[in-house]
CSV table of C-alpha atoms in Angstrom, one decimal:
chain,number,residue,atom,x,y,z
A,19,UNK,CA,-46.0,-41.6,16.2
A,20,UNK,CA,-46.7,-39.0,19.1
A,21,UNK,CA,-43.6,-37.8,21.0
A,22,UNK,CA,-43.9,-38.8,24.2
A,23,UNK,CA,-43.1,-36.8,27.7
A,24,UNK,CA,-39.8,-35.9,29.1
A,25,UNK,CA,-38.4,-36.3,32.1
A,26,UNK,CA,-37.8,-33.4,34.1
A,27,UNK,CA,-35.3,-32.8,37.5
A,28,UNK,CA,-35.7,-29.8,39.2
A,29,UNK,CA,-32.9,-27.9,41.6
A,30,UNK,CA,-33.3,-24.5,43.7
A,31,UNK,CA,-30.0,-23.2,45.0
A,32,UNK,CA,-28.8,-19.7,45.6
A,33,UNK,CA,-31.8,-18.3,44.0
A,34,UNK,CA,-31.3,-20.4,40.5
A,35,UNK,CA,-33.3,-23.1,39.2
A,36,UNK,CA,-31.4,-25.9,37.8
A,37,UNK,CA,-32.9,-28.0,35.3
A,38,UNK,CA,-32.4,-31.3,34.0
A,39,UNK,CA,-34.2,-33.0,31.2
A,40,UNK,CA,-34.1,-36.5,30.0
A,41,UNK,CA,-35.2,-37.4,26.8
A,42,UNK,CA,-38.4,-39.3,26.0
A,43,UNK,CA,-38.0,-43.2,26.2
A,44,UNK,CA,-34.7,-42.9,28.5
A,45,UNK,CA,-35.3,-45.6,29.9
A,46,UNK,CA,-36.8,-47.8,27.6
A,47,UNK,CA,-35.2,-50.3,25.7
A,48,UNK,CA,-36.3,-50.5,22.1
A,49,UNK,CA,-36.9,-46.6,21.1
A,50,UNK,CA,-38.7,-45.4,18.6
A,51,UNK,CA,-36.3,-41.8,18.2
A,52,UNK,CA,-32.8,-43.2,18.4
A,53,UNK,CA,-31.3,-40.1,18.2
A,54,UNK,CA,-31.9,-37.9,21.5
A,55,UNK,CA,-30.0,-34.9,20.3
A,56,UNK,CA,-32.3,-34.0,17.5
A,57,UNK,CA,-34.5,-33.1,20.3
A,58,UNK,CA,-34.8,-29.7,21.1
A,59,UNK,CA,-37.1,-28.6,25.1
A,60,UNK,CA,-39.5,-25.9,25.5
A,61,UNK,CA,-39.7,-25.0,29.2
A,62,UNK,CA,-42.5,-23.3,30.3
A,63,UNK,CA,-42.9,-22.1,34.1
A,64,UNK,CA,-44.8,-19.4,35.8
A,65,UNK,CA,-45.1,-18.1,39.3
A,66,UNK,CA,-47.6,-20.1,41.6
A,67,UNK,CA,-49.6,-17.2,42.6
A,68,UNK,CA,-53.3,-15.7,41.6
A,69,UNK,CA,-51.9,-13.6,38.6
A,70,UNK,CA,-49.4,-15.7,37.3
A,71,UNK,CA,-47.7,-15.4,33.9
A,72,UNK,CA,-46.9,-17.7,31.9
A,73,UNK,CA,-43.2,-17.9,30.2
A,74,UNK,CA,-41.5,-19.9,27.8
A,75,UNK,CA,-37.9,-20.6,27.0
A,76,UNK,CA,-36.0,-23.0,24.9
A,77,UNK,CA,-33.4,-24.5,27.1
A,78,UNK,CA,-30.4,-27.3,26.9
A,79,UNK,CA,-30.9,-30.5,28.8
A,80,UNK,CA,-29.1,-29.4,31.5
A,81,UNK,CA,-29.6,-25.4,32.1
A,82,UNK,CA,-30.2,-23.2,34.7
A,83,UNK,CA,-33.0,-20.9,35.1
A,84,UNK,CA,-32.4,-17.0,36.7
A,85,UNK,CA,-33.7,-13.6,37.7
A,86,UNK,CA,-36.7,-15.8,39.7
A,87,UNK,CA,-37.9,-13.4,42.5
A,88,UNK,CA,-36.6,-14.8,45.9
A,89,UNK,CA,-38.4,-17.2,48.2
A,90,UNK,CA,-41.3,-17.7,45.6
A,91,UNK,CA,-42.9,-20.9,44.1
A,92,UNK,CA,-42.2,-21.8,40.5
A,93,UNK,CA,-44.0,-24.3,38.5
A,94,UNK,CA,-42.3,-26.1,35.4
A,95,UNK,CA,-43.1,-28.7,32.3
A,96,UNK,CA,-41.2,-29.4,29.3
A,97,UNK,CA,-42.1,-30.9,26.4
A,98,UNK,CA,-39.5,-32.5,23.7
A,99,UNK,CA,-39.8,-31.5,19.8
A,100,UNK,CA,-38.6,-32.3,16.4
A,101,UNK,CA,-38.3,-28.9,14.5
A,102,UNK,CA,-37.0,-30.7,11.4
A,103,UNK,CA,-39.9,-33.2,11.0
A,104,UNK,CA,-42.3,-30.4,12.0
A,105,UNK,CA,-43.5,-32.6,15.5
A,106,UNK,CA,-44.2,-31.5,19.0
A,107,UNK,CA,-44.7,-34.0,21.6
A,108,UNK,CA,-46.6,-34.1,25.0
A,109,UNK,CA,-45.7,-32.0,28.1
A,110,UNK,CA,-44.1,-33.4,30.8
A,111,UNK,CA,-46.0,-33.3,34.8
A,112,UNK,CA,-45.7,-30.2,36.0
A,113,UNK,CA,-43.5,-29.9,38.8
A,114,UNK,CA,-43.0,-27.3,41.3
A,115,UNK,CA,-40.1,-25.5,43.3
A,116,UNK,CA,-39.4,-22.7,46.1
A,117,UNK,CA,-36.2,-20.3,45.3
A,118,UNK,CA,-34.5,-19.5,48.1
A,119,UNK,CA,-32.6,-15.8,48.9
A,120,UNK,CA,-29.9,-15.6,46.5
A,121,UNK,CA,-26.8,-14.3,48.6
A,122,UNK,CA,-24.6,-11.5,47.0
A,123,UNK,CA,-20.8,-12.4,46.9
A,124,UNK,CA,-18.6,-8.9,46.3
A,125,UNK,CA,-15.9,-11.5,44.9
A,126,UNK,CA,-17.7,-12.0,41.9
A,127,UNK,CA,-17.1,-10.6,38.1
A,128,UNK,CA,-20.3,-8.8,36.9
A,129,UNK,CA,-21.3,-7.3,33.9
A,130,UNK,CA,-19.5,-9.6,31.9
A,131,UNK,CA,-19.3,-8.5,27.9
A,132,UNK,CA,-17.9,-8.7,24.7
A,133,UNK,CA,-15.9,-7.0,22.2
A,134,UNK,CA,-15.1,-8.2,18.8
A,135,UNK,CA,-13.5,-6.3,15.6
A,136,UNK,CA,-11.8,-8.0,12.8
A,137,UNK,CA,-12.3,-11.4,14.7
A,138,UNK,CA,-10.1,-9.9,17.6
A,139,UNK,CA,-12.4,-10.8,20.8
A,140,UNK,CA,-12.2,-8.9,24.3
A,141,UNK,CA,-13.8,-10.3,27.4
A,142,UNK,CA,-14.7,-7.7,30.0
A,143,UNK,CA,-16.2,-7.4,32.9
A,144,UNK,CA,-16.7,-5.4,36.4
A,145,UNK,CA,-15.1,-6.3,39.5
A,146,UNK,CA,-17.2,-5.2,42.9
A,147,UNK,CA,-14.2,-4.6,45.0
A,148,UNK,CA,-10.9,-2.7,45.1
A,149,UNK,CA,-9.0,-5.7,46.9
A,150,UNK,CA,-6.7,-7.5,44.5
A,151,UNK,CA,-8.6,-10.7,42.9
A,152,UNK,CA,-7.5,-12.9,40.6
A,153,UNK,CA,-9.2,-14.1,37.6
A,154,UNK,CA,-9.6,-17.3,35.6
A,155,UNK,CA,-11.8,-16.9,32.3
A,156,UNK,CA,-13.2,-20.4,31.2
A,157,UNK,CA,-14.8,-21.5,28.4
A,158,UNK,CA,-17.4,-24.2,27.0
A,159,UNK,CA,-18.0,-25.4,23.2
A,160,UNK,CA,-21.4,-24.7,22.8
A,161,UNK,CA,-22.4,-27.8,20.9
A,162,UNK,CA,-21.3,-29.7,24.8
A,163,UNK,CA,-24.7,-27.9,25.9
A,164,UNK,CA,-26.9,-30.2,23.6
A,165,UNK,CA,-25.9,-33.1,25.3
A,166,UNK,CA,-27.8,-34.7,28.3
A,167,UNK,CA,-24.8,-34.9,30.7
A,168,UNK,CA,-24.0,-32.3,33.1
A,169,UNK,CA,-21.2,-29.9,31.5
A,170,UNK,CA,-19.6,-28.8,34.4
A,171,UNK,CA,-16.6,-30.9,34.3
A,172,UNK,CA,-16.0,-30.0,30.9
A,173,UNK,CA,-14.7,-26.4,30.8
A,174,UNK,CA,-11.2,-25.0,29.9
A,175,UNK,CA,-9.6,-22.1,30.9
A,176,UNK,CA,-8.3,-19.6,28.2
A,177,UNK,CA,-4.8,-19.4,27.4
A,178,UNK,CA,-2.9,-16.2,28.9
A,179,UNK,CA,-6.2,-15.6,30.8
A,180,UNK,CA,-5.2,-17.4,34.1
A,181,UNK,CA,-4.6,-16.2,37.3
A,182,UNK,CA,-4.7,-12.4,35.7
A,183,UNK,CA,-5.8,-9.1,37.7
A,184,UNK,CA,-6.9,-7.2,34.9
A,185,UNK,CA,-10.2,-7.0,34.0
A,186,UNK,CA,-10.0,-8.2,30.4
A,187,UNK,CA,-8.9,-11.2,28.5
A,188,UNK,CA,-8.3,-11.2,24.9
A,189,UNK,CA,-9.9,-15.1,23.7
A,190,UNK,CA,-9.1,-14.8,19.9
A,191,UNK,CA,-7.6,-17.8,20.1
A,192,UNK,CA,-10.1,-20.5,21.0
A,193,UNK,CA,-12.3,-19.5,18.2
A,194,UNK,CA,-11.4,-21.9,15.3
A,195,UNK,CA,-15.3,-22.6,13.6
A,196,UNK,CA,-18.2,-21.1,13.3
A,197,UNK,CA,-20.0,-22.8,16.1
A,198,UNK,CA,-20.9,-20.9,19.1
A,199,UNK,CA,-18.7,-20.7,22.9
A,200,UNK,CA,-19.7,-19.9,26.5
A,201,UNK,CA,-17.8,-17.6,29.0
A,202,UNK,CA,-17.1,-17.4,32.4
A,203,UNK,CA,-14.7,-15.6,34.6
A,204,UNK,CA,-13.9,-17.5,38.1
A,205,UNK,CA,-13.2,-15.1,40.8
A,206,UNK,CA,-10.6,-16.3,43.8
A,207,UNK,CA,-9.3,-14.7,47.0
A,208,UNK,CA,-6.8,-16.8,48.9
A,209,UNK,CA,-7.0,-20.6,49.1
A,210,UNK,CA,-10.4,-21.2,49.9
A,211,UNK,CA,-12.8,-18.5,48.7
A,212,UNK,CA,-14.0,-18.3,44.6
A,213,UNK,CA,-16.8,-17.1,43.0
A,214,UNK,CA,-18.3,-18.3,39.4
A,215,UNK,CA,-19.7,-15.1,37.5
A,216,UNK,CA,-23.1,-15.8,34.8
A,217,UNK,CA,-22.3,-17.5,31.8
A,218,UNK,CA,-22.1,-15.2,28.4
A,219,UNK,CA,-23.1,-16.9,24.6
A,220,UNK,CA,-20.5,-15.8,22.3
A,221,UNK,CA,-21.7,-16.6,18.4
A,222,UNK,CA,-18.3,-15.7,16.6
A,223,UNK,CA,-19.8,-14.4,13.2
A,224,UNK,CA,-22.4,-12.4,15.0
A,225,UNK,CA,-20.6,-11.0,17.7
A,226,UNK,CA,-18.1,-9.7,15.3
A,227,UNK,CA,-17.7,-6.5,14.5
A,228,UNK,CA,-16.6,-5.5,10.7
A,229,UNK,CA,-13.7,-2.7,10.7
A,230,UNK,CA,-13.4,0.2,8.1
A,231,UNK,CA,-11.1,-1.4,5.0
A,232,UNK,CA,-7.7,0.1,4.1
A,233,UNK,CA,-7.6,2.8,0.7
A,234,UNK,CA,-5.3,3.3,-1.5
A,235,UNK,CA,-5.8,5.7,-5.0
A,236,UNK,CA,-3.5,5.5,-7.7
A,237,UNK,CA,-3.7,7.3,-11.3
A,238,UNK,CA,-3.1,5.8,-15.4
A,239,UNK,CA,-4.1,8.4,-18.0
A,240,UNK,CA,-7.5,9.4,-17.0
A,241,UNK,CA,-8.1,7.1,-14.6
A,242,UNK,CA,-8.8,6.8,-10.9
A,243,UNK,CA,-7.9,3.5,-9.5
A,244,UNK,CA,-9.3,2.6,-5.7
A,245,UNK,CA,-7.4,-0.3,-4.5
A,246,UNK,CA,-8.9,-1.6,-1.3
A,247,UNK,CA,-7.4,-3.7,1.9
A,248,UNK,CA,-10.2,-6.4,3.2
A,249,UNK,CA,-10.7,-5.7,7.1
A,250,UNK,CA,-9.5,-8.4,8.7
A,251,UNK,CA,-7.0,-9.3,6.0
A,252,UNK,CA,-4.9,-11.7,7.4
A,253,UNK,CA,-7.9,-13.3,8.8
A,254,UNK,CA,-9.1,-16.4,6.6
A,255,UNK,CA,-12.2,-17.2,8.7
A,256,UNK,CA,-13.5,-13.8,7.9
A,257,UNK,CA,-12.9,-13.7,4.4
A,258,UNK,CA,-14.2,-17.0,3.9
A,259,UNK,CA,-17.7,-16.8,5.6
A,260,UNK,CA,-18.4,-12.6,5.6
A,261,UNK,CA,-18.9,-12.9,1.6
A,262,UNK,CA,-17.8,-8.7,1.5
A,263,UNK,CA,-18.8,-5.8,-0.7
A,264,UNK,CA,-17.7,-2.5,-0.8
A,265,UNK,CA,-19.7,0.9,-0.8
A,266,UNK,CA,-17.4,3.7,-2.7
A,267,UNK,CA,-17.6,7.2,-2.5
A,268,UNK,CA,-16.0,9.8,-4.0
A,269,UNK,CA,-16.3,13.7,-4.9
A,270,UNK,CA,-14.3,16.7,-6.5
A,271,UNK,CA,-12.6,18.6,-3.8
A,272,UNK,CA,-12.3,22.3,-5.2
A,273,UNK,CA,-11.2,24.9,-2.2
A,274,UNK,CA,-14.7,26.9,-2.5
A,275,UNK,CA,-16.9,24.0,-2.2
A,276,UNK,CA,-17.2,20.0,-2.4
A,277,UNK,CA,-19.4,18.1,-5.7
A,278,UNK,CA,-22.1,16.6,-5.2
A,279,UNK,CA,-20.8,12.8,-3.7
A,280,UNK,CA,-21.2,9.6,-6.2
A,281,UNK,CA,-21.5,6.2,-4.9
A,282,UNK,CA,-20.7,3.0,-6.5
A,283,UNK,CA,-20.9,-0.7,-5.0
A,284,UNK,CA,-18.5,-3.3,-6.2
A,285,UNK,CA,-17.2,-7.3,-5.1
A,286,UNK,CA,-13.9,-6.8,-6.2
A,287,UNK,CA,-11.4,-4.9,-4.4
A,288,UNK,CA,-10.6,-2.8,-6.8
A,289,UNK,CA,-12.5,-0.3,-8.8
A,290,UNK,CA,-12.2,2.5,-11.3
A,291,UNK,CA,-13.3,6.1,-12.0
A,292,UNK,CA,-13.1,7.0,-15.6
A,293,UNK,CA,-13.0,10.2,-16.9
A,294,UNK,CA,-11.4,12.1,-14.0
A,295,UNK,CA,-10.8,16.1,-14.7
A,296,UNK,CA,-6.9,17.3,-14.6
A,297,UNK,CA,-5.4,19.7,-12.2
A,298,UNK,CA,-8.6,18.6,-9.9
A,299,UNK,CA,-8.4,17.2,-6.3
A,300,UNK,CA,-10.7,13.9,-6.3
A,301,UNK,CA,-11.3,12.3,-2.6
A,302,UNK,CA,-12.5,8.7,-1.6
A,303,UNK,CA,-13.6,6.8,1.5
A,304,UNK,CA,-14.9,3.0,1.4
A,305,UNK,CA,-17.3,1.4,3.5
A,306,UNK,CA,-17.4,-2.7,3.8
A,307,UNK,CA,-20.6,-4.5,4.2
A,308,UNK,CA,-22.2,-8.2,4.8
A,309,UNK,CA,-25.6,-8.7,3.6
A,310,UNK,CA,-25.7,-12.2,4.9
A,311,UNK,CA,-24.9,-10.4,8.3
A,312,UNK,CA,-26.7,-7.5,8.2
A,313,UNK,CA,-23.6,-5.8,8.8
A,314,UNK,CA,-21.7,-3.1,7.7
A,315,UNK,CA,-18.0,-0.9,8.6
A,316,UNK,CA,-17.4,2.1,9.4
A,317,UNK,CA,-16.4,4.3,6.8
A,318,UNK,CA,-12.2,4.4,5.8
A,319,UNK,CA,-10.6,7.9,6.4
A,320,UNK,CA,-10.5,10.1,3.6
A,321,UNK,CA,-8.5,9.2,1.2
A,322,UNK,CA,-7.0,12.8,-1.3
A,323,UNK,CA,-5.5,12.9,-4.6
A,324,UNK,CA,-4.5,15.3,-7.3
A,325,UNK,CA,-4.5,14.6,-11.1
A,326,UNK,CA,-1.9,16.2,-13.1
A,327,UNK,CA,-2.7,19.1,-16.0
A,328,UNK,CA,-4.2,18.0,-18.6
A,329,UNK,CA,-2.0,17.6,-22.1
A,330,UNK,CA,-3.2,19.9,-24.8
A,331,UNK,CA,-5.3,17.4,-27.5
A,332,UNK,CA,-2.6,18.8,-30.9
A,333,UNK,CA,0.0,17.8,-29.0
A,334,UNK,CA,-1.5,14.1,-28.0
A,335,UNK,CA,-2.4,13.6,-31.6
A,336,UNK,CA,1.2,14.5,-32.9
A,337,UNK,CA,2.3,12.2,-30.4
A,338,UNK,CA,0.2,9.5,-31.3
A,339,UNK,CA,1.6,10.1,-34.8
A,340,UNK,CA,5.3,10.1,-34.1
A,341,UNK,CA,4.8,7.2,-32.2
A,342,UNK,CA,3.1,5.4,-34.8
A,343,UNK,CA,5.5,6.7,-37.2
A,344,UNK,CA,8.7,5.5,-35.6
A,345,UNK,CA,7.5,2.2,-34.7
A,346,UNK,CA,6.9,1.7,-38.4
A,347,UNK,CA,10.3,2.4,-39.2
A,348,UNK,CA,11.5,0.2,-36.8
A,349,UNK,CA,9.6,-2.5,-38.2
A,350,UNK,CA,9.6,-2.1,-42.1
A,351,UNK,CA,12.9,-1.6,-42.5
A,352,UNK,CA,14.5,-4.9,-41.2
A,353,UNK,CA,11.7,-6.2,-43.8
A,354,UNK,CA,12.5,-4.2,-46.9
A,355,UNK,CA,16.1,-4.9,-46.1
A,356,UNK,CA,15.1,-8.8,-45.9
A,357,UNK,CA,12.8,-8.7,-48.6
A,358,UNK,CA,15.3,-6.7,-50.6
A,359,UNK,CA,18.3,-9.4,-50.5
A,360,UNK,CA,15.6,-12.4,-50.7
A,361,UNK,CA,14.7,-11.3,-54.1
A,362,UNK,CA,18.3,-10.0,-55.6
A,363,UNK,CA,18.8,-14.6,-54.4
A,364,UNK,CA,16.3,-15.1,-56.3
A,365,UNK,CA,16.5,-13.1,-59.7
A,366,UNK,CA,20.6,-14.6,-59.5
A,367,UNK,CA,19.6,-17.9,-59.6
A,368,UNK,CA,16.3,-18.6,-62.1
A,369,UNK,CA,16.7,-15.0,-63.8
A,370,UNK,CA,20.7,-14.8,-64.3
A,371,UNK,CA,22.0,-11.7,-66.4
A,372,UNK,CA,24.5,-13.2,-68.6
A,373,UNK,CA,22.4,-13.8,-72.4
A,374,UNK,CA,23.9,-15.9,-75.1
A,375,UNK,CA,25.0,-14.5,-78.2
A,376,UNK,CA,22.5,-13.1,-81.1
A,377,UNK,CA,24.1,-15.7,-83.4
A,378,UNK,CA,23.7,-18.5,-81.3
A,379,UNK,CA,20.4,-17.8,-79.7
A,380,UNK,CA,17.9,-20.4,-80.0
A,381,UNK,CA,20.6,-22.8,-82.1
A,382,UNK,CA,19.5,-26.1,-82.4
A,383,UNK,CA,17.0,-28.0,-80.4
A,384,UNK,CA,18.9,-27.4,-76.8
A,385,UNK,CA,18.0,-25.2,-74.4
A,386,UNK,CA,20.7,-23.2,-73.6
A,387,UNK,CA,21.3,-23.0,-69.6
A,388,UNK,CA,25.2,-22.4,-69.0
A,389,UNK,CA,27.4,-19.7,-69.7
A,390,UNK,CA,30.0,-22.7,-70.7
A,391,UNK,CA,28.5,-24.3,-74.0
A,392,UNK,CA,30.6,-26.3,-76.8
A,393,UNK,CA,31.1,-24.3,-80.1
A,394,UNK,CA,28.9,-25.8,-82.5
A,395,UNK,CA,30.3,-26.7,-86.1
A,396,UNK,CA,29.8,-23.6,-88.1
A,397,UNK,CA,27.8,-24.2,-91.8
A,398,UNK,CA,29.8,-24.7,-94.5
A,399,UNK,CA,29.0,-23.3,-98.3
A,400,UNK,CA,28.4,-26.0,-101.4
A,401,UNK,CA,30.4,-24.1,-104.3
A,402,UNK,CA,30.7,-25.5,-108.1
A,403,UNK,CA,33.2,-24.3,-110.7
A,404,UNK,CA,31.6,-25.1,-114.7
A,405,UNK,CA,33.9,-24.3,-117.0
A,406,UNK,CA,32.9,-24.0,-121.1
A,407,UNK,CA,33.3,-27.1,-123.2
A,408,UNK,CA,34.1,-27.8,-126.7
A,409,UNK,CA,31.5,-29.7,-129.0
A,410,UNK,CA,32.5,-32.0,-131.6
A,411,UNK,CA,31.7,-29.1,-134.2
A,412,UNK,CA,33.9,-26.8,-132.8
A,413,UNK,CA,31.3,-24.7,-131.0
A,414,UNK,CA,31.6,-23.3,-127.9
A,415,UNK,CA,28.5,-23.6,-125.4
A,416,UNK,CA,29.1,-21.0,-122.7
A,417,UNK,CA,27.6,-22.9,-119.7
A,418,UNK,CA,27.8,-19.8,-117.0
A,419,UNK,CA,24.5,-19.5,-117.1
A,420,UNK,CA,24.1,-22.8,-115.4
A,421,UNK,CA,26.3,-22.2,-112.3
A,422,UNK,CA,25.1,-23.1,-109.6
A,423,UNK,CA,26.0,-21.9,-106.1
A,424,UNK,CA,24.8,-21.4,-102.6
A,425,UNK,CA,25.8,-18.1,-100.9
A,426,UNK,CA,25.3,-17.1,-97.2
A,427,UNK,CA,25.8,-14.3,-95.2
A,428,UNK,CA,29.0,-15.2,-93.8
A,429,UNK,CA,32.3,-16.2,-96.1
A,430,UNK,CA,33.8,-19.7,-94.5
A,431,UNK,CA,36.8,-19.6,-96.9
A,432,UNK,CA,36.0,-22.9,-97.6
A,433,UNK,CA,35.4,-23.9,-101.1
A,434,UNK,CA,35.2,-27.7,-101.2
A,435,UNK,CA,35.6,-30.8,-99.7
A,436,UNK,CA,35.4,-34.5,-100.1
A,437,UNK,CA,32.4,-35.2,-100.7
A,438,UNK,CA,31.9,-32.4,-102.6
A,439,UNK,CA,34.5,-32.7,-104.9
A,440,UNK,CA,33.4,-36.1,-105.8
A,441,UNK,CA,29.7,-34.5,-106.6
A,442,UNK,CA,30.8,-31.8,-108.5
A,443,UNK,CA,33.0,-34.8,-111.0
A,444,UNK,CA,29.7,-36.5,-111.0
A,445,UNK,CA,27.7,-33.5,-111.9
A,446,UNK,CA,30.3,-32.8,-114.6
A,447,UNK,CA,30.0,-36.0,-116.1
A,448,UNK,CA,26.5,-36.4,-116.6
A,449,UNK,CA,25.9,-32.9,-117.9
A,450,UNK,CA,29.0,-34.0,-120.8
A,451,UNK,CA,26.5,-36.7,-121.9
A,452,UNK,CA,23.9,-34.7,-121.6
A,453,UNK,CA,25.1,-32.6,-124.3
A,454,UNK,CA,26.3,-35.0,-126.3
């Protein structure tokens, strides 16, 4: 679908032109682009004369057009376009206006500027007269701009910047997003007289000005340490949106003459110089940057310091020894000690010292596994006595030779007993018949 024509209202008054726009199908009931503020207006206008030029500005539905030469005839047309859908729609009629002899008022502020650093913002401006004036700064949220109604109702003075005499106002205040403001500074004298001065665009994260960081240098061993301060450190805004780095340099300082500089770029705010010489002066100064801004800081004051003589290397490696040494001694001997009693448990209770007897080792069947064990019955010796015995003819048979007895290595005392006796009368008796 083509984008149809705008409307277009045209004002002349104190040598501005007004302008008014309306969007395309104001007035019509079923639309086919709903939403009017996607629209964005390209004015163009040029002098009605033989060698006119022609101009071109992007302008709000309501705005106001200046620096027209007096009593001249201006002609205008606007046309309405969608950036984001890549469309451009139809010019409006062209429609034409005389400006009239703008009238200087000495009441008015002039010059009117801005100063921003670290997010801290400065309004200034020039007064034209030394008579006392007051001052009222005002200000607009720019998005109010993009609508179609006339803004003038809707701007707001700035807090501790009413009714002042200076010729400054600090507006830090009323900037709370990223979105973009417009000043003014209202002029009064009296009751009844008051002059508005031109309206200035403020765009926060462009206006601003990014402040040298803060240095600090520290030392471990042979180590430079650079800790750096943000700019604007307290200031969340900044930090969230400026997405900083940091330019380092940093050089040998001798009394005769200055190394050549080194530089080094880092996110963080910290960073390191290894390998720094003793007994030698090293200095630093930081630089903070944006590269989605295209902005950078001025660079940090010079920040000095000295690193101590350097330790000889025999001594550094005997340190390094003792140390090593010592700690080992504090550690091993609580172990050995532990380890020491843990075993002497140990051996007591599945090794014990006390041994059993040579006699009595290995007796019997039983293991033997206390010191307390019952005497066993000690072996006993089988003894028989065979005395000579008389035949029937009268001869003597010497029967020593069959004695017949068991000998140990140990001497009970015991000779017989029951059950022995009755063997050896057994014994006896059979070897009678035998010889018989």
């Amino acid at each position: 679908a083509q984008i149809g024509p705008p409307g277009l209202e045209l004002q002349s008054t104190n040598g501005v032109i007004k302008v008014k726009v309306s969007p395309p199908e104001a007035n019509q009931r079923k639309k086919m682009w709903i939403d009017d503020l996607s629209f964005k207006y390209n004015l163009v206008f040029w002098e009605n004369s033989s060698h006119a030029q022609l101009q071109s500005r992007n302008i709000f539905p309501v705005d106001s057009i200046e620096d027209l030469a007096p009593d001249s005839t201006y002609c205008f047309k606007v046309q309405a376009n969608l950036p984001l859908e890549a469309k451009q729609g139809l010019f409006s009629p062209t429609s034409c206006v005389k400006t009239t002899q703008k009238v200087s008022d000495l009441l008015c502020a002039t010059n009117l500027s801005v100063v921003a650093l670290n997010m801290k913002f400065q309004l200034l401006w020039d007064r034209q007269e030394n008579e006392e004036v007051n001052y009222n700064v005002q200000y607009l949220y720019g998005f109010q701009k993009n609508l179609n109604d006339d803004s003038s109702d809707k701007w707001r003075s700035v807090p501790r910047c009413e009714n002042i005499t200076s010729t400054c106002c600090n507006f830090s205040s009323i900037i709370t997003n990223t979105g973009f403001y417009y000043l003014r500074v209202q002029a009064s004298k009296g009751h009844n007289k008051s002059c508005l001065s031109r309206e200035i665009k403020v765009d926060p994260l462009k206006t601003n000005g990014i402040g040298p960081p803060a240095v600090r240098l520290d030392l471990s061993d042979t180590l430079l340490h650079i800790l750096i301060s943000p700019p604007g450190a307290e200031d969340e805004f900044m930090r969230d949106h400026y997405d900083l780095s940091y330019r380092i340099l940093y050089w040998k300082n001798f009394s005769a003459q200055e190394e050549e500089v080194k530089q080094k770029e880092v996110k963080q705010t910290m960073a390191t110089v290894p390998d720094v010489s003793p007994s030698t002066l090293y200095c630093v100064k930081v630089q903070a940057f944006s590269e989605p801004y295209n902005k950078s800081s001025a660079y940090s004051q010079q920040q000095c310091i000295h690193t101590p003589a350097g330790t000889p290397l025999p001594l550094i490696i005997f340190g390094i020894f003792a140390s090593a040494l010592l700690l080992v001694l504090l550690v091993a001997t609580p172990v050995g000690f532990v380890l020491y009693h843990a075993y002497n448990k140990i051996k007591y209770v599945f090794f014990p010292s006390c041994q059993p007897p040579l006699n009595i080792e290995g007796f019997g069947a039983q293991a033997i596994s206390s010191p307390y064990l019952s005497a066993a019955e000690e072996p006993v010796e089988s003894c028989w006595v065979i005395e000579s015995v008389i035949t029937e003819e009268g001869n003597e048979i010497d029967l020593t030779d069959h004695k017949h007895s068991k000998h140990s290595s140990r001497d009970s005392g015991n000779y017989s007993n029951d059950n022995n006796s009755s063997g050896s009368k057994g014994s006896k008796e059979t070897l009678e018949k035998e010889i018989v």
